Amino acid sequence: QQQQQQQQQTTTQQDEADFWSDMGFGNAPPPAGNVTPTSNNSDASVASASTAGDEPSPYNLQNDGLPVTLDERGLPVGGEYYKARVTTPMLGAIFSSAKELRSTLYKTASDSFVEAIGERPVISFTIDGSAADTAGIGLGHVLLKVNDQEVRQTDEAVKTVGAAARPMIMEFYMPNKAVKVVKTEGQCMVKYDNHSTEAPASACEWKPKYVVVGDMLGKPHILYMYRSKAEYDIAVRESQTRNRSLSVKVKQFDIRGAKIFHERGTVQYPNKPKWHYFTVVRGTGLPIKISARMPEDLHPVYEGIVGFLDREMRVKKMRMEQSRERMHMTGMYRETYY
């Protein structure tokens, strides 16, 4: 058993070394002394869910909220219809409803677009190299028919796809380019084991993780961290086929009520390229620093976190307004001035 642990540790170290090389650092550096990086960590970069979108951000995407016009099939105009041919028994994809993807894949879509899609099954995950992947079936695409049989709900889609004769012809609707599908996951470097909100003093303190916001395994308020994209694929596949614990390791962090610090933070280590990062400060638990060499590499994870926090803030505000309205109607609410 000790030998297996040593082998697993060696494999992990090799994986991390390969990642460091991909990030432009060569091999993972040994523990360093008091190396002080230059960091852009002003307090002005602190943002909450209610303020994160007030100023232009390198990560922000826009949702104009405009109503959509429907085509003759009852779907938003401008989209494309196509058919995909699948011959294998396993499709390698997961279906979700548009409402379930409101804060993730369909973050940039208007409310009227989501309502128009309704309960139709939407592709929310595909396994790399699967039949769905090789057939060109993309995230956010809406399944309409299987072998000319119409499907309107996710559960119906799962049963129909599983029972359909092969080769299977699937008809999809692909949203227009105005609806940018946001994939709230990505390979990043993270630090989550101390109380500091600043970037660590040494580059070797960061850990490579595949970060996923609200994945297929749980709830939208959970931030998941896997050792690699391959292990994330394994976790999703096992969650769909087995009723037992996962065979891969995953860390989970609750981000409800969190705030974003250092939204445009950068850190420069000696003789290293500049990194971009931000910090998630939670109500309980240690802060989580998430970084990458390029801002666009942080887009998916940042958008997923801020998207959830924005929606959480809107829900709280709506509930407060509804509560006040009920109190006014019953004569229990009085304005108090100081």
Coordinates of C-alpha atoms in Angstrom, one line a residue:
Q1 CA 0.0 0.0 0.0
Q2 CA 2.9 2.4 0.8
Q3 CA 4.4 1.6 -2.5
Q4 CA 1.1 2.4 -4.3
Q5 CA 0.9 5.7 -2.5
Q6 CA 4.5 6.5 -3.5
Q7 CA 3.7 5.7 -7.1
Q8 CA 0.5 7.8 -7.0
Q9 CA 2.5 10.7 -5.5
T10 CA 5.2 10.4 -8.2
T11 CA 2.5 10.4 -10.9
T12 CA 0.9 13.5 -9.4
Q13 CA 4.3 15.2 -9.3
Q14 CA 4.9 14.3 -13.0
D15 CA 1.5 15.7 -14.0
E16 CA 2.2 18.9 -12.2
A17 CA 5.6 19.2 -13.7
D18 CA 4.1 18.7 -17.2
F19 CA 1.5 21.5 -16.4
W20 CA 4.3 23.8 -15.2
S21 CA 6.1 23.2 -18.5
D22 CA 2.9 24.0 -20.5
M23 CA 2.4 27.2 -18.5
G24 CA 5.9 28.4 -19.6
F25 CA 7.8 27.7 -16.3
G26 CA 9.7 24.6 -17.3
N27 CA 9.7 22.1 -14.4
A28 CA 7.9 22.8 -11.2
P29 CA 10.4 24.9 -9.1
P30 CA 11.6 23.6 -5.7
P31 CA 10.3 25.4 -2.5
A32 CA 11.8 28.8 -2.5
G33 CA 12.8 31.2 0.3
N34 CA 11.4 34.7 0.7
V35 CA 10.8 35.5 -2.9
T36 CA 8.7 38.6 -3.2
P37 CA 6.7 39.0 -6.4
T38 CA 5.4 42.3 -7.7
S39 CA 1.6 42.2 -7.5
N40 CA -1.2 44.6 -8.5
N41 CA -3.5 44.1 -5.5
S42 CA -5.1 47.4 -4.7
D43 CA -8.2 47.5 -2.5
A44 CA -10.0 49.2 -5.4
S45 CA -10.1 45.8 -7.1
V46 CA -12.4 44.4 -4.5
A47 CA -15.9 43.7 -5.9
S48 CA -19.1 42.1 -4.6
A49 CA -21.8 40.3 -6.6
S50 CA -23.7 43.6 -6.9
T51 CA -20.8 45.6 -8.1
A52 CA -18.7 43.2 -10.2
G53 CA -20.5 44.2 -13.4
D54 CA -20.7 48.0 -12.8
E55 CA -17.4 48.7 -14.6
P56 CA -15.9 47.2 -17.8
S57 CA -14.1 44.0 -17.0
P58 CA -11.8 41.8 -19.1
Y59 CA -14.1 39.0 -18.1
N60 CA -17.6 40.4 -18.4
L61 CA -20.0 39.3 -21.1
Q62 CA -23.2 41.2 -21.9
N63 CA -26.8 40.1 -21.6
D64 CA -29.1 42.7 -23.2
G65 CA -32.3 41.0 -21.9
L66 CA -34.2 41.9 -25.1
P67 CA -37.2 39.9 -26.2
V68 CA -36.7 37.4 -29.0
T69 CA -38.7 36.7 -32.1
L70 CA -39.7 33.1 -32.8
D71 CA -39.5 31.2 -36.0
E72 CA -42.1 28.9 -37.5
R73 CA -41.0 26.1 -35.2
G74 CA -41.4 28.2 -32.1
L75 CA -37.6 28.7 -31.5
P76 CA -35.7 32.0 -31.5
V77 CA -35.0 33.3 -35.0
G78 CA -31.5 33.2 -36.4
G79 CA -30.6 29.8 -35.2
E80 CA -29.5 26.9 -37.4
Y81 CA -31.0 23.4 -37.7
Y82 CA -28.8 20.4 -38.4
K83 CA -28.8 16.6 -38.2
A84 CA -26.1 14.4 -36.6
R85 CA -25.6 10.7 -37.3
V86 CA -24.6 8.5 -34.3
T87 CA -23.8 4.8 -34.7
T88 CA -22.4 3.9 -31.3
P89 CA -24.5 2.7 -28.3
M90 CA -23.1 5.5 -26.0
L91 CA -23.7 9.1 -27.0
G92 CA -21.4 10.6 -24.5
A93 CA -23.5 13.6 -23.6
I94 CA -25.7 15.0 -20.9
F95 CA -29.0 16.8 -21.3
S96 CA -30.2 19.7 -19.1
S97 CA -33.0 22.2 -19.4
A98 CA -32.4 25.8 -20.4
K99 CA -33.4 27.0 -17.0
E100 CA -30.8 24.8 -15.3
L101 CA -28.2 26.4 -17.5
R102 CA -29.3 30.0 -16.9
S103 CA -26.2 30.9 -14.9
T104 CA -23.7 28.8 -16.8
L105 CA -23.9 27.9 -20.5
Y106 CA -26.8 30.3 -21.2
K107 CA -25.4 33.1 -19.1
T108 CA -25.4 35.6 -22.0
A109 CA -28.9 34.6 -23.2
S110 CA -31.9 36.8 -22.5
D111 CA -34.7 35.6 -20.2
S112 CA -37.0 35.5 -23.2
F113 CA -34.6 33.2 -25.0
V114 CA -34.5 30.8 -22.1
E115 CA -38.3 30.8 -21.9
A116 CA -38.6 30.1 -25.6
I117 CA -36.3 27.0 -25.3
G118 CA -38.5 25.9 -22.3
E119 CA -38.0 22.3 -21.1
R120 CA -36.4 21.1 -24.3
P121 CA -33.3 19.0 -23.8
V122 CA -30.1 21.0 -24.1
I123 CA -26.6 19.5 -24.5
S124 CA -24.8 20.6 -21.3
F125 CA -21.8 18.3 -21.4
T126 CA -19.9 16.1 -23.8
I127 CA -17.1 13.7 -23.2
D128 CA -13.9 14.3 -25.2
G129 CA -13.7 11.9 -28.1
S130 CA -17.3 10.6 -27.6
A131 CA -19.8 10.0 -30.4
A132 CA -21.4 13.4 -29.6
D133 CA -18.1 15.1 -29.7
T134 CA -17.0 13.5 -33.0
A135 CA -20.4 14.1 -34.6
G136 CA -20.1 17.9 -34.0
I137 CA -22.8 18.1 -31.4
G138 CA -22.0 21.2 -29.3
L139 CA -22.7 22.6 -25.9
G140 CA -25.9 24.6 -25.8
H141 CA -27.4 22.8 -28.8
V142 CA -31.1 21.9 -28.4
L143 CA -32.2 18.4 -29.2
L144 CA -35.5 18.3 -31.2
K145 CA -35.9 14.9 -32.7
V146 CA -34.4 11.4 -32.5
N147 CA -35.1 9.2 -35.6
D148 CA -37.9 11.6 -36.5
Q149 CA -39.5 11.2 -33.1
E150 CA -40.0 14.5 -31.3
V151 CA -38.6 15.0 -27.8
R152 CA -39.5 17.9 -25.5
Q153 CA -38.0 17.1 -22.1
T154 CA -34.6 15.9 -20.7
D155 CA -35.9 12.7 -19.2
E156 CA -37.7 11.8 -22.4
A157 CA -34.5 12.5 -24.4
V158 CA -32.4 10.2 -22.2
K159 CA -34.9 7.3 -22.7
T160 CA -35.4 7.9 -26.4
V161 CA -31.7 8.1 -27.2
G162 CA -31.0 4.9 -25.2
A163 CA -33.7 3.0 -26.9
A164 CA -33.3 4.3 -30.4
A165 CA -32.1 2.0 -33.2
R166 CA -28.6 2.7 -34.6
P167 CA -27.6 4.4 -36.8
M168 CA -29.5 7.2 -34.9
I169 CA -30.3 10.5 -36.6
M170 CA -30.6 13.4 -34.2
E171 CA -32.0 16.8 -35.2
F172 CA -30.7 19.8 -33.3
Y173 CA -31.2 23.5 -33.1
M174 CA -28.0 25.7 -32.7
P175 CA -28.6 29.2 -31.2
N176 CA -27.5 32.2 -33.2
K177 CA -24.1 33.8 -32.6
A178 CA -25.7 36.5 -30.3
V179 CA -26.1 33.8 -27.7
K180 CA -22.5 33.0 -26.7
V181 CA -22.4 29.7 -24.9
V182 CA -20.3 30.2 -21.7
K183 CA -18.3 27.2 -20.6
T184 CA -17.8 27.8 -16.8
E185 CA -14.7 25.6 -16.4
G186 CA -11.1 25.6 -17.3
Q187 CA -7.5 24.7 -16.4
C188 CA -6.2 27.1 -13.8
M189 CA -3.7 27.5 -11.0
V190 CA -5.2 27.8 -7.5
K191 CA -4.2 28.5 -3.9
Y192 CA -6.7 27.9 -1.1
D193 CA -4.8 26.9 2.0
N194 CA -4.2 30.2 3.9
H195 CA -6.0 33.3 5.0
S196 CA -4.4 35.7 2.6
T197 CA -6.3 37.2 -0.3
E198 CA -3.1 38.2 -2.1
A199 CA -1.2 36.1 -4.6
P200 CA 1.4 33.8 -3.0
A201 CA 4.9 35.0 -2.6
S202 CA 6.3 32.1 -4.6
A203 CA 5.2 30.7 -8.0
C204 CA 5.6 27.1 -6.7
E205 CA 2.8 27.6 -4.1
W206 CA 0.2 27.5 -6.9
K207 CA -1.4 24.1 -7.7
P208 CA -2.8 23.1 -11.1
K209 CA -6.5 22.2 -11.0
Y210 CA -9.3 21.8 -13.5
V211 CA -11.9 24.2 -12.0
V212 CA -15.6 23.8 -12.6
V213 CA -18.4 26.1 -11.4
G214 CA -21.6 24.2 -10.7
D215 CA -20.9 21.1 -12.7
M216 CA -23.2 18.2 -13.6
L217 CA -22.5 16.4 -10.3
G218 CA -24.0 18.9 -7.9
K219 CA -25.4 22.4 -7.4
P220 CA -24.6 25.8 -9.0
H221 CA -23.2 27.2 -5.7
I222 CA -20.4 24.6 -5.6
L223 CA -16.9 25.3 -7.0
Y224 CA -15.3 21.9 -7.9
M225 CA -11.6 21.3 -8.5
Y226 CA -10.2 18.2 -10.3
R227 CA -6.7 17.2 -11.0
S228 CA -7.4 17.3 -14.8
K229 CA -10.0 17.6 -17.4
A230 CA -9.8 13.8 -18.0
E231 CA -10.7 13.2 -14.3
Y232 CA -13.6 15.5 -14.6
D233 CA -14.9 13.5 -17.6
I234 CA -14.5 10.3 -15.6
A235 CA -16.5 11.9 -12.7
V236 CA -19.3 13.0 -14.9
R237 CA -19.4 9.6 -16.7
E238 CA -19.5 7.7 -13.4
S239 CA -22.2 9.9 -12.0
Q240 CA -24.4 8.9 -14.9
T241 CA -23.8 5.2 -14.8
R242 CA -23.1 4.3 -11.2
N243 CA -24.8 4.7 -7.9
R244 CA -21.7 4.9 -5.7
S245 CA -18.8 7.2 -4.8
L246 CA -16.5 8.5 -7.5
S247 CA -13.2 7.0 -8.3
V248 CA -11.5 10.3 -8.8
K249 CA -10.6 13.0 -6.2
V250 CA -12.5 16.3 -6.2
K251 CA -12.4 19.3 -3.9
Q252 CA -15.6 21.2 -3.3
F253 CA -16.1 24.8 -2.1
D254 CA -19.4 26.5 -1.3
I255 CA -19.4 30.1 -2.8
R256 CA -22.8 31.3 -1.5
G257 CA -22.5 34.9 -0.3
A258 CA -18.9 35.2 -1.5
K259 CA -17.3 38.3 -2.8
I260 CA -14.6 38.8 -5.5
F261 CA -11.4 40.5 -4.5
H262 CA -8.6 41.6 -6.9
E263 CA -10.9 41.3 -10.0
R264 CA -8.0 42.5 -12.2
G265 CA -5.2 41.3 -10.1
T266 CA -1.8 40.5 -11.6
V267 CA 1.4 39.1 -10.2
Q268 CA 4.9 39.1 -11.6
Y269 CA 7.4 36.6 -10.3
P270 CA 11.2 36.9 -11.0
N271 CA 12.1 35.8 -14.5
K272 CA 8.5 34.5 -15.1
P273 CA 5.6 35.8 -17.3
K274 CA 2.9 37.9 -15.7
W275 CA -0.1 36.0 -14.3
H276 CA -3.6 37.3 -13.9
Y277 CA -5.7 36.2 -10.9
F278 CA -8.7 37.0 -8.7
T279 CA -9.7 35.9 -5.2
V280 CA -13.0 34.4 -4.0
V281 CA -13.6 35.5 -0.4
R282 CA -16.3 33.3 1.2
G283 CA -18.4 33.9 4.3
T284 CA -16.8 30.8 5.9
G285 CA -13.6 29.0 4.9
L286 CA -10.3 30.2 3.5
P287 CA -10.1 32.5 0.5
I288 CA -9.6 30.9 -2.9
K289 CA -7.1 32.4 -5.3
I290 CA -7.5 31.4 -9.0
S291 CA -5.0 32.4 -11.7
A292 CA -3.8 31.9 -15.3
R293 CA -1.3 33.4 -17.6
M294 CA -3.8 35.0 -19.9
P295 CA -7.1 36.8 -18.9
E296 CA -9.1 34.8 -21.4
D297 CA -8.1 31.6 -19.6
L298 CA -9.9 33.0 -16.5
H299 CA -13.0 34.1 -18.4
P300 CA -15.0 30.8 -18.0
V301 CA -14.4 30.3 -14.3
Y302 CA -14.8 34.0 -13.5
E303 CA -18.0 34.3 -15.4
G304 CA -19.4 31.2 -13.8
I305 CA -18.7 32.5 -10.3
V306 CA -19.9 36.0 -10.9
G307 CA -23.0 34.7 -12.7
F308 CA -24.0 32.6 -9.7
L309 CA -23.4 35.5 -7.3
D310 CA -25.3 38.0 -9.4
R311 CA -28.3 35.6 -9.6
E312 CA -28.1 35.0 -5.9
M313 CA -28.2 38.7 -5.2
R314 CA -31.2 39.2 -7.5
V315 CA -33.1 36.4 -5.8
K316 CA -32.5 37.9 -2.4
K317 CA -33.6 41.3 -3.5
M318 CA -36.7 39.9 -5.1
R319 CA -37.6 38.0 -1.9
M320 CA -37.1 41.1 0.2
E321 CA -39.4 43.1 -2.1
Q322 CA -42.1 40.3 -2.0
S323 CA -41.9 40.2 1.8
R324 CA -42.3 44.0 2.1
E325 CA -45.2 43.8 -0.3
R326 CA -46.9 41.2 1.8
M327 CA -46.3 43.2 4.9
H328 CA -47.8 46.3 3.3
M329 CA -50.9 44.4 2.3
T330 CA -51.4 43.0 5.8
G331 CA -50.7 46.4 7.4
M332 CA -47.8 45.0 9.3
Y333 CA -45.0 47.1 7.6
R334 CA -44.2 50.6 8.6
E335 CA -41.5 52.8 7.4
T336 CA -39.1 53.9 10.1
Y337 CA -36.9 57.0 9.9
Y338 CA -33.9 57.9 12.0

